[in-house]
């Protein structure tokens, strides 16, 4: 009788499509205090050893999301926990994010756009 073992599977990273992996990695690295774990001209992985990270991959003819307009879907987004929405928003905007006019839950969370146009949320709920 053969015993099968379940292979260990771990969540490693989420990877975002973009036109400029190094530029987007600089934004998120500064924002989250992550360092570059691996980089080529077409891919950058940020994180800290032993924890899930963020990847950025170059895509030819990248088209940014048009959130909230569904013409070009948001593709993916992340939620970031903060202690103070206003202070965090100011810092993130200083780093190069933008704030779209449409805000579906501004008292509980804020939607911002990274330099490549990906929406992400900051919230005090996490």
PDB file of C-alpha atoms in Angstrom, residues 44-112:
ATOM      1  CA  UNK A  44      10.611  42.427 -10.292  1.00  0.00           C
ATOM      2  CA  UNK A  45       9.648  40.561  -7.113  1.00  0.00           C
ATOM      3  CA  UNK A  46       9.403  42.549  -3.878  1.00  0.00           C
ATOM      4  CA  UNK A  47       9.008  41.259  -0.352  1.00  0.00           C
ATOM      5  CA  UNK A  48      10.788  40.063   2.712  1.00  0.00           C
ATOM      6  CA  UNK A  49      12.286  36.606   3.063  1.00  0.00           C
ATOM      7  CA  UNK A  50       9.698  34.016   4.065  1.00  0.00           C
ATOM      8  CA  UNK A  51       6.594  36.159   3.509  1.00  0.00           C
ATOM      9  CA  UNK A  52       4.343  36.639   0.460  1.00  0.00           C
ATOM     10  CA  UNK A  53       5.447  39.370  -1.904  1.00  0.00           C
ATOM     11  CA  UNK A  54       4.406  41.440  -4.890  1.00  0.00           C
ATOM     12  CA  UNK A  55       5.585  40.896  -8.434  1.00  0.00           C
ATOM     13  CA  UNK A  56       5.527  43.218 -11.420  1.00  0.00           C
ATOM     14  CA  UNK A  57       5.827  41.941 -14.968  1.00  0.00           C
ATOM     15  CA  UNK A  58       6.281  43.856 -18.209  1.00  0.00           C
ATOM     16  CA  UNK A  59       3.462  43.371 -20.705  1.00  0.00           C
ATOM     17  CA  UNK A  60       3.783  44.639 -24.259  1.00  0.00           C
ATOM     18  CA  UNK A  61       1.059  47.160 -25.065  1.00  0.00           C
ATOM     19  CA  UNK A  62      -0.053  47.277 -21.413  1.00  0.00           C
ATOM     20  CA  UNK A  63      -3.391  49.040 -21.021  1.00  0.00           C
ATOM     21  CA  UNK A  64      -4.142  50.297 -17.509  1.00  0.00           C
ATOM     22  CA  UNK A  65      -7.492  49.630 -15.850  1.00  0.00           C
ATOM     23  CA  UNK A  66     -10.152  52.290 -16.319  1.00  0.00           C
ATOM     24  CA  UNK A  67     -11.804  51.801 -12.916  1.00  0.00           C
ATOM     25  CA  UNK A  68     -14.593  52.554 -12.164  1.00  0.00           C
ATOM     26  CA  UNK A  69     -15.424  52.464 -15.886  1.00  0.00           C
ATOM     27  CA  UNK A  70     -15.581  48.762 -16.836  1.00  0.00           C
ATOM     28  CA  UNK A  71     -14.169  49.396 -20.360  1.00  0.00           C
ATOM     29  CA  UNK A  72     -10.788  47.995 -19.236  1.00  0.00           C
ATOM     30  CA  UNK A  73     -11.351  45.906 -16.092  1.00  0.00           C
ATOM     31  CA  UNK A  74      -9.401  46.505 -12.917  1.00  0.00           C
ATOM     32  CA  UNK A  75      -7.692  43.111 -13.368  1.00  0.00           C
ATOM     33  CA  UNK A  76      -6.909  42.772  -9.635  1.00  0.00           C
ATOM     34  CA  UNK A  77      -6.497  44.965  -6.612  1.00  0.00           C
ATOM     35  CA  UNK A  78      -5.053  44.720  -3.127  1.00  0.00           C
ATOM     36  CA  UNK A  79      -6.290  45.961   0.217  1.00  0.00           C
ATOM     37  CA  UNK A  80      -3.813  47.677   2.548  1.00  0.00           C
ATOM     38  CA  UNK A  81      -4.479  48.195   6.246  1.00  0.00           C
ATOM     39  CA  UNK A  82      -3.692  51.615   7.721  1.00  0.00           C
ATOM     40  CA  UNK A  83      -4.164  53.258  11.115  1.00  0.00           C
ATOM     41  CA  UNK A  84      -5.121  56.714   9.799  1.00  0.00           C
ATOM     42  CA  UNK A  85      -6.861  57.053   6.412  1.00  0.00           C
ATOM     43  CA  UNK A  86      -6.048  60.727   5.891  1.00  0.00           C
ATOM     44  CA  UNK A  87      -2.359  60.455   6.825  1.00  0.00           C
ATOM     45  CA  UNK A  88      -1.878  57.283   4.774  1.00  0.00           C
ATOM     46  CA  UNK A  89      -3.644  58.813   1.763  1.00  0.00           C
ATOM     47  CA  UNK A  90      -1.396  61.902   1.894  1.00  0.00           C
ATOM     48  CA  UNK A  91       1.761  59.743   2.038  1.00  0.00           C
ATOM     49  CA  UNK A  92       0.648  57.450  -0.781  1.00  0.00           C
ATOM     50  CA  UNK A  93      -0.254  60.395  -3.009  1.00  0.00           C
ATOM     51  CA  UNK A  94       3.206  61.858  -2.321  1.00  0.00           C
ATOM     52  CA  UNK A  95       4.715  58.587  -3.566  1.00  0.00           C
ATOM     53  CA  UNK A  96       2.935  58.927  -6.912  1.00  0.00           C
ATOM     54  CA  UNK A  97      -0.516  57.403  -6.531  1.00  0.00           C
ATOM     55  CA  UNK A  98      -3.616  59.250  -7.687  1.00  0.00           C
ATOM     56  CA  UNK A  99      -7.105  59.396  -6.206  1.00  0.00           C
ATOM     57  CA  UNK A 100     -10.044  58.855  -8.528  1.00  0.00           C
ATOM     58  CA  UNK A 101     -13.084  61.046  -8.046  1.00  0.00           C
ATOM     59  CA  UNK A 102     -15.419  58.083  -7.452  1.00  0.00           C
ATOM     60  CA  UNK A 103     -15.050  56.820  -3.867  1.00  0.00           C
ATOM     61  CA  UNK A 104     -17.605  54.132  -2.913  1.00  0.00           C
ATOM     62  CA  UNK A 105     -16.868  54.046   0.832  1.00  0.00           C
ATOM     63  CA  UNK A 106     -14.654  56.997   1.681  1.00  0.00           C
ATOM     64  CA  UNK A 107     -15.343  56.908   5.437  1.00  0.00           C
ATOM     65  CA  UNK A 108     -14.225  53.264   5.765  1.00  0.00           C
ATOM     66  CA  UNK A 109     -11.773  52.922   2.895  1.00  0.00           C
ATOM     67  CA  UNK A 110     -10.241  54.879   0.049  1.00  0.00           C
ATOM     68  CA  UNK A 111      -9.569  53.735  -3.484  1.00  0.00           C
ATOM     69  CA  UNK A 112      -6.290  54.945  -4.961  1.00  0.00           C
TER      70      UNK A 112
END
